[in-house]
XYZ file of C-alpha atoms in Angstrom:
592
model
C 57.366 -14.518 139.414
C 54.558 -12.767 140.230
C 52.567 -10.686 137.590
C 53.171 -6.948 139.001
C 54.499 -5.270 135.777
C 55.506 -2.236 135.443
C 53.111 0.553 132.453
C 55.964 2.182 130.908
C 56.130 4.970 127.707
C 59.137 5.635 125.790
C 59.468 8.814 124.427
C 62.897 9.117 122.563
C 65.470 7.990 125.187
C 63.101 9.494 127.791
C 61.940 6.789 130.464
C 57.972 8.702 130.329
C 55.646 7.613 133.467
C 52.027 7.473 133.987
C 50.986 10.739 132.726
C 47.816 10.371 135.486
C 50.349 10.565 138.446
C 50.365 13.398 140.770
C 53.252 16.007 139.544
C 55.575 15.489 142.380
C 56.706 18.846 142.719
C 52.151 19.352 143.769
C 53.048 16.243 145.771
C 53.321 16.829 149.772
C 54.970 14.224 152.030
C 52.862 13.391 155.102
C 54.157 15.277 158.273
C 56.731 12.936 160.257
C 55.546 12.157 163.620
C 57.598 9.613 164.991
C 59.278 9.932 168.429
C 61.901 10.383 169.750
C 62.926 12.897 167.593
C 67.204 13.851 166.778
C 67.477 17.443 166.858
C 70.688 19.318 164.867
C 71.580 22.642 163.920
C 69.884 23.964 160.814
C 67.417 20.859 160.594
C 64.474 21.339 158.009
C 61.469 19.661 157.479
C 61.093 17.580 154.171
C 57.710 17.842 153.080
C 58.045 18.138 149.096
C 59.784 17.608 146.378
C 60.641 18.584 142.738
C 60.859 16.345 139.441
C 63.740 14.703 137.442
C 63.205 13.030 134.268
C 65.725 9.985 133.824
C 67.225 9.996 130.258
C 67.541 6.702 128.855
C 70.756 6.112 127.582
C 71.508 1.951 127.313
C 69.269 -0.880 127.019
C 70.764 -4.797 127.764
C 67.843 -7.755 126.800
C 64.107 -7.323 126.792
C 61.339 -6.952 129.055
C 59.583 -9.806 130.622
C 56.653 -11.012 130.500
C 54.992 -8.682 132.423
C 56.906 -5.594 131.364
C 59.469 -5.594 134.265
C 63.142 -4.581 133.112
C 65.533 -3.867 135.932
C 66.931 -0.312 136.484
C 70.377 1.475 137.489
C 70.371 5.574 137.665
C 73.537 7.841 137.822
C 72.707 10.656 139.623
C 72.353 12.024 143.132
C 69.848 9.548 144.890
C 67.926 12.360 146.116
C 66.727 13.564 142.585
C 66.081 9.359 141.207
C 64.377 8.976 144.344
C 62.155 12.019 142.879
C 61.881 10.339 139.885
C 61.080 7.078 140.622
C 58.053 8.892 142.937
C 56.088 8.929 139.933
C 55.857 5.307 139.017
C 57.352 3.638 142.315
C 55.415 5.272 145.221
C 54.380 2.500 147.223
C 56.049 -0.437 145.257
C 59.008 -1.139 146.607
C 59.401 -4.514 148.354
C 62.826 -4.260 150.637
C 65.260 -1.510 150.735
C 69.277 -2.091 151.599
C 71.498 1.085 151.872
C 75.662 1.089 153.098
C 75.207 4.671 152.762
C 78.305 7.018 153.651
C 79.357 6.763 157.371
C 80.887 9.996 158.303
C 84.275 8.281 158.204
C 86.674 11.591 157.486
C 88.109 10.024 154.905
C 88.069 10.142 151.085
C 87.830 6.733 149.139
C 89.844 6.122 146.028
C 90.045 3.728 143.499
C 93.621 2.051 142.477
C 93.412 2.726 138.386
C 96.122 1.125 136.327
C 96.802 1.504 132.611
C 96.034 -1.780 130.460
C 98.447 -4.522 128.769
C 102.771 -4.859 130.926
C 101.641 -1.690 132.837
C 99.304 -3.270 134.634
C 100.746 -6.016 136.512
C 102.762 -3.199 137.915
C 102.137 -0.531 140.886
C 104.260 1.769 139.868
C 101.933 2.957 136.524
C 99.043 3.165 138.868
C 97.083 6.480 139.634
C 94.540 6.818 142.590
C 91.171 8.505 141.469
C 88.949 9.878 144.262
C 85.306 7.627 143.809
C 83.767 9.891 146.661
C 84.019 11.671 149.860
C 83.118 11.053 153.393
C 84.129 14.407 155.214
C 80.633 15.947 156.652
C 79.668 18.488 159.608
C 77.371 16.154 161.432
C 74.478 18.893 160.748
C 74.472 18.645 157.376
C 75.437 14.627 157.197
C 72.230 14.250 159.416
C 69.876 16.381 157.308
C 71.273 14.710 154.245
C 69.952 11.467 155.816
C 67.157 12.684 156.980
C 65.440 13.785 153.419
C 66.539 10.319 152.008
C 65.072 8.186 154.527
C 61.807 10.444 153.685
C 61.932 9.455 150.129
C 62.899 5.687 151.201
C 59.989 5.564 153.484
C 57.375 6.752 150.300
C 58.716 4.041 147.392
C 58.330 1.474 150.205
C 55.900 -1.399 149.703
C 52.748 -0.863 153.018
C 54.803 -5.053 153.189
C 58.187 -3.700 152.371
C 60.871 -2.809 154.907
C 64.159 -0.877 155.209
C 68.114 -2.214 155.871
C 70.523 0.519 156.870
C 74.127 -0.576 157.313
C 76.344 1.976 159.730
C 78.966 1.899 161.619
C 79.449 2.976 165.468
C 80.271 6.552 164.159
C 76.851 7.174 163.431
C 74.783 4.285 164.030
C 73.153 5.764 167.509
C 72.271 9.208 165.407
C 70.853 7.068 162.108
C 68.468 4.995 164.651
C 67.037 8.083 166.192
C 66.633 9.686 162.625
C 64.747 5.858 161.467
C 62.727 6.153 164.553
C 61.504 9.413 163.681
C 60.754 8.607 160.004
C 59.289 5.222 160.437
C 58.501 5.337 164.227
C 59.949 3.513 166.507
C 57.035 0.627 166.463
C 58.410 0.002 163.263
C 61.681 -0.883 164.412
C 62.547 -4.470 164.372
C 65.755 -5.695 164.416
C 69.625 -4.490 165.567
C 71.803 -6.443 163.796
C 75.355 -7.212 164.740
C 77.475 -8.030 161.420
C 80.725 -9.693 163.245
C 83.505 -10.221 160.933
C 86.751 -11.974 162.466
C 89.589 -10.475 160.864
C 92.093 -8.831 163.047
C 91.470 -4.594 162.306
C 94.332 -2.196 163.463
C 93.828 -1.399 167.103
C 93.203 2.139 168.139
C 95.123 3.823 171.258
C 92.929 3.464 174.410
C 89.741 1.818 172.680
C 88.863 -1.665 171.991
C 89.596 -3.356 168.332
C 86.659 -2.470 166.761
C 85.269 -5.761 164.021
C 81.437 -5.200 163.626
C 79.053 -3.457 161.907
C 75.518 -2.442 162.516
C 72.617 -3.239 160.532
C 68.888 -1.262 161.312
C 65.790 -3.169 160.046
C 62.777 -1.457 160.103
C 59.018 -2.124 158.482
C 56.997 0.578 156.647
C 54.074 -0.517 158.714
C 53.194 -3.489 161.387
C 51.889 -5.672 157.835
C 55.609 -6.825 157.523
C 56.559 -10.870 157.469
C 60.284 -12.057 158.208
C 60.847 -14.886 155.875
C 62.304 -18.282 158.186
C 66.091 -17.964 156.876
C 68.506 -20.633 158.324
C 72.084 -20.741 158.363
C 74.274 -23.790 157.979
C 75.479 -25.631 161.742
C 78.826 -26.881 162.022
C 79.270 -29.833 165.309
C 81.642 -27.192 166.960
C 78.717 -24.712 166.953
C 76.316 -27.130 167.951
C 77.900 -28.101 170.859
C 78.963 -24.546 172.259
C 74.550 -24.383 171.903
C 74.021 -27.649 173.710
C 75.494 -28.895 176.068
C 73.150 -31.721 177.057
C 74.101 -34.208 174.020
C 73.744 -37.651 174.726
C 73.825 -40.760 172.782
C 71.253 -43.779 172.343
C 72.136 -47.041 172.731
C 72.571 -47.077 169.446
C 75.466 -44.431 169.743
C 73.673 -41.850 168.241
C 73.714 -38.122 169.436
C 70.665 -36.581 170.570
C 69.485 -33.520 172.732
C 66.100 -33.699 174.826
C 63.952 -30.425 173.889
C 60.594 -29.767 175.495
C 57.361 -30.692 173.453
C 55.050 -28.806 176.243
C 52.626 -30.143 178.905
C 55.735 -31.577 180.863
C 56.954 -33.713 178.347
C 60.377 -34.136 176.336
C 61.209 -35.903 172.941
C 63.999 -36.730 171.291
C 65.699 -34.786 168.571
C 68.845 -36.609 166.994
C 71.729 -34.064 166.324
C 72.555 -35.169 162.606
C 68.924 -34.124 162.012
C 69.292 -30.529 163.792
C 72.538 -29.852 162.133
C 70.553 -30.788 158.881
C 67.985 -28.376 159.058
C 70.302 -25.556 159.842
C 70.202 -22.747 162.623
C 67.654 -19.971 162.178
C 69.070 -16.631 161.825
C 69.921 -14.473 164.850
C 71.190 -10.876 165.390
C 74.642 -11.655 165.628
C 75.952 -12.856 161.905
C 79.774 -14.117 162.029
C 80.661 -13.151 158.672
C 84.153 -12.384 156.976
C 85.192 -9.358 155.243
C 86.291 -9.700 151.772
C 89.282 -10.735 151.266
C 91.826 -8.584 148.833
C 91.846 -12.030 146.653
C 88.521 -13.060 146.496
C 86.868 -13.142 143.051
C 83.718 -10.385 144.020
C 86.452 -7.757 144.153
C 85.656 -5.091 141.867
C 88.551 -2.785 142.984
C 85.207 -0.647 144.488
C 86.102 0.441 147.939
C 83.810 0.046 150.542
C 82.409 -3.405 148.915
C 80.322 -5.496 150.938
C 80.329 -9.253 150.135
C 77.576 -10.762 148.105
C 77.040 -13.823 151.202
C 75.849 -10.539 153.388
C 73.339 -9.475 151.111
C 72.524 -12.705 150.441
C 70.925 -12.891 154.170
C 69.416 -9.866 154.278
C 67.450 -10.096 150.985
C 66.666 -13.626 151.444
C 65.156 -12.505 154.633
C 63.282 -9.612 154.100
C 62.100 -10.311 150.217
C 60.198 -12.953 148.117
C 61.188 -13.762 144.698
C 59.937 -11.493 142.089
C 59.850 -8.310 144.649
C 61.963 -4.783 143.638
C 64.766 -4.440 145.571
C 66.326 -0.750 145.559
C 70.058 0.161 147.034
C 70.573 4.050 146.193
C 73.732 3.990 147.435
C 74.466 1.147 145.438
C 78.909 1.635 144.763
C 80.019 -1.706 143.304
C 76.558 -3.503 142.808
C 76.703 -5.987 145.179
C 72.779 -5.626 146.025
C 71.688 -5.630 142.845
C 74.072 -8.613 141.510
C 72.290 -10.665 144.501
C 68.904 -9.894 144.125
C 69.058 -11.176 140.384
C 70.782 -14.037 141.844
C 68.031 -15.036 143.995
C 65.683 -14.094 141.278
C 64.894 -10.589 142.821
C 63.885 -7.439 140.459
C 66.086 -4.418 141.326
C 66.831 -0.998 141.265
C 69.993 1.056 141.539
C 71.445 4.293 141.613
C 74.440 6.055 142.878
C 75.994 9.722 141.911
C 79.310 8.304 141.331
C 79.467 7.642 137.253
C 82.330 4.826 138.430
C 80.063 2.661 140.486
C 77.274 3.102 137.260
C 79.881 1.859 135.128
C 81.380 -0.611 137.766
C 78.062 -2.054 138.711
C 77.126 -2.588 134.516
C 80.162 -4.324 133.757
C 79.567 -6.444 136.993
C 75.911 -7.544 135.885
C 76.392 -8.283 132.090
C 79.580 -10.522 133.594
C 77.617 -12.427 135.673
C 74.766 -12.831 134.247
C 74.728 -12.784 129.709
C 71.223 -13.203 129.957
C 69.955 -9.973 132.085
C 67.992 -7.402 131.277
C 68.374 -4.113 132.170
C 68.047 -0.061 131.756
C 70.745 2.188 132.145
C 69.286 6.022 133.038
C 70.821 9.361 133.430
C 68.832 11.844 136.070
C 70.232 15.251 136.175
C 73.337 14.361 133.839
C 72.013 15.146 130.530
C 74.018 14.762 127.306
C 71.294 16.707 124.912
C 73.223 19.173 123.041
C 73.259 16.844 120.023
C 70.041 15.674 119.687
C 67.600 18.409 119.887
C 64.553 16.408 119.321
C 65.833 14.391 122.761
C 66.672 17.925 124.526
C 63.337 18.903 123.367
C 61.660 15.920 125.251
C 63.878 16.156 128.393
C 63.263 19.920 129.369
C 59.108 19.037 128.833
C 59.382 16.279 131.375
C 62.009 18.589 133.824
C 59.461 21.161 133.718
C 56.177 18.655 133.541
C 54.826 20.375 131.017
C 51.920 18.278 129.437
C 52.685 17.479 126.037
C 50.713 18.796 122.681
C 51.365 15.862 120.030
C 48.329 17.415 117.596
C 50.093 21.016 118.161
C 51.913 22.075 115.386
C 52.318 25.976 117.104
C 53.272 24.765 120.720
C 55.459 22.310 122.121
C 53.210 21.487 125.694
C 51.022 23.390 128.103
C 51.414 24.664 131.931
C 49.931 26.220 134.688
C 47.772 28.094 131.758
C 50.681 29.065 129.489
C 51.326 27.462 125.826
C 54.816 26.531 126.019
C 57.460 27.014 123.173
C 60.657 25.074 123.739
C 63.534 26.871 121.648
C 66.540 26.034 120.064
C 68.344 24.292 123.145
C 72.336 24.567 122.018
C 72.465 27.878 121.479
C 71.189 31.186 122.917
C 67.664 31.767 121.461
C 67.583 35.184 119.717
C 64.918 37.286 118.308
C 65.569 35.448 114.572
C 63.603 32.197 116.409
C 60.361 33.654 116.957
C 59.748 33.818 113.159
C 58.375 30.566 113.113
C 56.121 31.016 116.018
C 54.882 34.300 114.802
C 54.320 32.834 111.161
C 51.885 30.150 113.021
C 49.744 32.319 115.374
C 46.141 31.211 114.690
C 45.489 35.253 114.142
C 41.643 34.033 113.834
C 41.256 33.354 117.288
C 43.037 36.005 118.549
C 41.048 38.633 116.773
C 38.208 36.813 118.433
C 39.748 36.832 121.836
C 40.537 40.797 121.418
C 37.079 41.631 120.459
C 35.833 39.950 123.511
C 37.823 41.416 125.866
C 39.877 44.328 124.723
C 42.357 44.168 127.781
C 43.197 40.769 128.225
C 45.822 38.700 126.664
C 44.921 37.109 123.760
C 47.209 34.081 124.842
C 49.887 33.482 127.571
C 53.022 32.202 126.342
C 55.947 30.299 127.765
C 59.339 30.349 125.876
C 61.897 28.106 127.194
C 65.465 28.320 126.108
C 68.533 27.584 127.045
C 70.145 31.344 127.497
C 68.562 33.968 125.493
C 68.901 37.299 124.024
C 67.557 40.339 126.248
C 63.626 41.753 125.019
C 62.899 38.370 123.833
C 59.555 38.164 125.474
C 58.543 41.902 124.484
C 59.826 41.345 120.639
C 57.348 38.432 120.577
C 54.442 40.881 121.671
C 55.284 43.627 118.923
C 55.946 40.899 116.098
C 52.380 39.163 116.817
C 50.738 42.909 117.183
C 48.543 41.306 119.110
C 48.926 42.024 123.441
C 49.937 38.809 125.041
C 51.460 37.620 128.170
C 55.204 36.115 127.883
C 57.038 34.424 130.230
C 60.469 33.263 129.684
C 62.083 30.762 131.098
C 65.434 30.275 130.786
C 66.896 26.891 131.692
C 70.569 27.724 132.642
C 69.253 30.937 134.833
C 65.886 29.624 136.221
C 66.405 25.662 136.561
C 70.364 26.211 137.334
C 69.897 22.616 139.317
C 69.629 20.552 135.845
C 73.169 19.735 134.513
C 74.571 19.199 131.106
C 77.419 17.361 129.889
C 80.141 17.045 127.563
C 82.158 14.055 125.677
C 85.536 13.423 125.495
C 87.072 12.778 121.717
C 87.921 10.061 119.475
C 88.789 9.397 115.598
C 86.373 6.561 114.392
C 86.191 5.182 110.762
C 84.954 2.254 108.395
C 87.803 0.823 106.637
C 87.891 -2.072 104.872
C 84.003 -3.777 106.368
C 85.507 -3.031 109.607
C 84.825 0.041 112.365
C 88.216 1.113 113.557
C 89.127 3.032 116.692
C 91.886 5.326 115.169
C 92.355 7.219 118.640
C 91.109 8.117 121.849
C 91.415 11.465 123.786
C 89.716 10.900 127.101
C 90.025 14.632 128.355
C 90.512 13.999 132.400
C 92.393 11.105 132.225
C 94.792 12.481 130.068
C 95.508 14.875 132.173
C 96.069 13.138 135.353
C 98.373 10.733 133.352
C 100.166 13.672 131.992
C 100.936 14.543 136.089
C 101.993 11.640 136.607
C 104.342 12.253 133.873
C 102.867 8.748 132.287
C 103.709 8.018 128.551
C 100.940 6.542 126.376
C 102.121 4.770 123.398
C 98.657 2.570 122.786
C 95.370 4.721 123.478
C 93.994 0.998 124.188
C 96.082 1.355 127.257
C 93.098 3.919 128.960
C 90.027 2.035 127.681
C 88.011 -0.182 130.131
C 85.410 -1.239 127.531
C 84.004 -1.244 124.219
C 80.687 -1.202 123.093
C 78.173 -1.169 119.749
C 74.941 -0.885 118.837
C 74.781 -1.779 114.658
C 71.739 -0.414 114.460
C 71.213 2.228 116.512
C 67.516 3.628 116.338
C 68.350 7.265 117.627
C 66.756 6.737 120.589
C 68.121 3.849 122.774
C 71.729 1.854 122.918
C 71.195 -1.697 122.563
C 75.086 -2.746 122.713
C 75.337 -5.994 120.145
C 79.368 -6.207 120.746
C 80.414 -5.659 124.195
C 84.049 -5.777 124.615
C 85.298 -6.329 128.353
C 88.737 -7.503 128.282
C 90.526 -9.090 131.127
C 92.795 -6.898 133.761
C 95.917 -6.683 132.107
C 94.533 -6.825 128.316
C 93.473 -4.600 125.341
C 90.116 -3.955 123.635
C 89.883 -5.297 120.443
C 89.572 -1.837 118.662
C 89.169 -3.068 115.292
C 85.620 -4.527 114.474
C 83.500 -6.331 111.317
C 80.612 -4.723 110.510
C 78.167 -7.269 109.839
C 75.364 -7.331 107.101
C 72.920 -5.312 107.698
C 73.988 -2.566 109.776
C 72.720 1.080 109.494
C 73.472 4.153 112.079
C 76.364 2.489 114.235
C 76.507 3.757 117.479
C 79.816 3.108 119.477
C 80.478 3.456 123.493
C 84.017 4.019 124.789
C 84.590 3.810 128.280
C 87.796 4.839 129.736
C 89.821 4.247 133.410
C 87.970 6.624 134.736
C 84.632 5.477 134.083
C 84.071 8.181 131.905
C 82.515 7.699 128.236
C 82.779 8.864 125.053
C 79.951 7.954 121.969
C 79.602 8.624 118.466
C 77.047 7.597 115.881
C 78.110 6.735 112.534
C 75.777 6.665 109.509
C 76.642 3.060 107.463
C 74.919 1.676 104.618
């Protein structure tokens, strides 16, 4: 594997990046000029972008040895792809997205209670995973900004896979054209999968999908990928078999210069067919053992050609549409690094169960960008809104949290409203030294500019601060939930947890939503183990990262344990419950 590691600084459960890098919201795309170009109603060039920080919330194995630990991000792709600017411009090796296809239709996910109930039907509930209902305007300007983004991680080597279907497929070319240009274009490929599809009224049965390759630039190599022959295929290829005397098949192919050799069929067959654009490949079937229950999953032997194809062993590949996982699960079968995201917190959970199945040894980061669960650890909230706003950190400060555009910042309390009560503390510090020095040297200019952030505030805060000091200065306050209303915050669902006896026991769960679909489905619970999808604990959590020591995954129609010994040793305990929904609750519990 090649040597290409990755610089990363932890900070908390903060994933910090290379504090030399551009800030991306100063960071201008270049201007698109491909042609042809797809016009739609409201279209609007992309030329920058803002910042997410990714919180850091589990951690499965260790690093390699150079530094590389593979990557999966809930959140909309749009803001990890603004993350991952920072440390990933330029890096990535092959990109594969099945993003939506303007299908009309909504997508739901069969969810059935655990233990008797769920080898039946009838307990089941249908919970919406996403939505495919777009204007074309708006689907085609959501592309658009993504394939931007996709085109500025890629690798100058690195190229681009975008599966569609006929719905949108001629639009999505134009747009790739346009981003990439069109010399960049270098494949159409036709995935054709048997299976008889319901027939529509007065068109043909439609069985194929389309996939797009394009390169970032002309410095692009197709690996030599063959398929396996079968003698049936062979000889719908050649029809000019004949045998030696020896009765063995052969085919006479031209060496050049007029002349003609012999190549023996058995040998041919052997060293399989290179790839084409046409790929016969079936669908899943409902049985088959890659079913996640995911809808819209694409089989792992698809993915399997494309990355084998377009990627070497050891390069990043990134799917930010990524639903069930099926990219990622292949690329670290065919010793690929990878990085995924999706918005849906189902396919995150989906896609983490999938990889720590299939593979006990993996490593691997689990990251929140623009989901946030802060409002119990303020030192973490504290760290988060510095990144959000890229303020550059004070460590030595003990008066000031970070510094920006000129301004000292001061991050306040972050889960409540700040009122006037917090400035106490910052007044109590001011170095009144150097302000009396800054005053005497210029009696009408600030002695310092000052940036309070808060989450909500009381009004006059910025004024009381300026007749507390007695000194003039210049305040600005920023206030998270008004001025940066495109951050989000979250909440947890409930549980009763407790040590008894040298063991952790789950008491009860109260998974908020779920309850309350179950309750409209007039669904009695009698064993909260019934809504859980998975277990997991850290014994000694270090406030900062989940490293999940028991990870309890039972079977379909079985129960998490619930009940489980503490072993020597432990300290804070952190535990992880995940429910039908996908949706987690965790608690920390001080031990020892």
């Amino acid at each position: 594997m090649p040597k290409t590691g990755v610089n990363k600084f932890m900070d908390q459960r903060i994933f910090m990046t290379n504090k030399e890098q551009t800030n991306v919201e100063k960071y201008e795309f270049e201007p698109i000029k491909g042609y042809p170009m797809l016009n739609w109603k409201g279209k609007r060039p992309f030329r920058s972008t803002q910042y997410f920080p990714a919180q850091l919330k589990e951690v499965y194995g260790q690093e390699d040895e150079s530094g590389w630990i593979n990557k999966v991000f809930w959140g909309d792709n749009l803001q990890v792809m603004s993350h991952l600017l920072k440390e990933f411009r330029g890096r990535i090796n092959l990109i594969y997205i099945d993003p939506p296809f303007d299908s009309k239709a909504d997508y739901h996910k069969k969810i059935k209670l655990k233990g008797e109930k769920a080898t039946s039907d009838y307990n089941a509930l249908e919970e919406k995973q996403y939505t495919d209902i777009w204007s074309n305007d708006d689907y085609l300007q959501f592309m658009y900004e993504r394939l931007i983004l996709a085109k500025e991680l890629l690798s100058n080597k690195g190229a681009i896979v975008l599966h569609a279907d006929q719905k949108q497929a001629h639009r999505l070319r134009l747009i790739l054209d346009e981003v990439f240009g069109q010399d960049n274009f270098r494949n159409e490929i036709i995935w054709h999968y048997g299976q008889r599809t319901a027939a529509r009224e007065k068109r043909f049965d439609s069985k194929h999908d389309n996939l797009y390759l394009y390169s970032k630039t002309s410095d692009f190599s197709l690996n030599d990928v063959t398929v396996e022959w079968d003698y049936d295929d062979f000889v719908t290829h050649r029809h000019d078999i004949i045998k030696d005397e020896h009765g063995e098949e052969y085919v006479l192919s031209d060496a050049g210069n007029g002349q003609r050799y012999r190549r023996y069929v058995k040998d041919i067959i052997a060293a399989g067919k290179p790839l084409d654009t046409v790929w016969d490949l079936p669908l899943l079937n409902s049985s088959d053992k890659q079913r996640t229950g995911y809808p819209t999953q694409k089989p792992n032997y698809l993915l399997e050609r494309i990355i084998k194809s377009c990627s070497f062993e050891g390069d990043i590949v990134f799917d930010f549409f990524m639903g069930s996982g099926t990219t990622l699960d292949t690329a670290n079968t065919l010793n690929r690094r990878f990085i995924g995201a999706d918005i849906n917190l189902g396919s995150v959970q989906v896609t983490t169960k999938r990889l720590i199945k299939n593979d006990t040894n993996l490593s691997l980061e689990v990251f929140n960008v623009n989901n946030y669960e802060i409002f119990r650890n303020p030192v973490e909230a504290k760290d988060i809104l510095i990144e959000a706003l890229e303020v550059q950190k004070l460590d030595s400060n003990i008066i000031y949290d970070g510094e920006k555009n000129g301004y000292k910042v001061k991050i306040m309390p972050v889960n409540r409203i700040a009122t006037k009560e917090d400035l106490n503390e910052l007044v109590a510090n001011f170095p009144y030294k150097k302000f009396e020095e800054r005053k005497a040297a210029n009696q009408n200019k600030p002695v310092e500019e000052i940036m309070l952030v808060c989450m909500g505030h009381e009004p006059g805060l910025g004024a009381a601060l300026e007749n507390e000091c007695g000194y003039k200065l210049k305040v600005e306050v920023v206030d998270i939930l008004r001025d940066k209303s495109d951050l989000t915050f979250k909440y947890d669902s409930e549980a009763v947890i407790k040590v008894q006896n040298g063991k952790l026991v789950v008491e009860t769960f109260y998974p908020r939503n779920l309850l309350q679909k179950l309750s409209q489905q007039k669904e009695d619970i009698t064993d909260w183990r019934e809504m859980v999808e998975s277990i997991m604990i850290d014994w000694n959590y270090d406030g900062a990262v989940m490293e999940p020591v028991v990870i309890d995954i039972p079977e379909k129609n079985e129960f998490v344990v619930g009940e489980y010994k503490i072993p020597e040793g432990a300290s804070s305990i952190k535990i992880k419950i995940t429910d039908l929904l996908s949706e987690s609750y965790e608690e920390v519990i001080a031990h020892g």
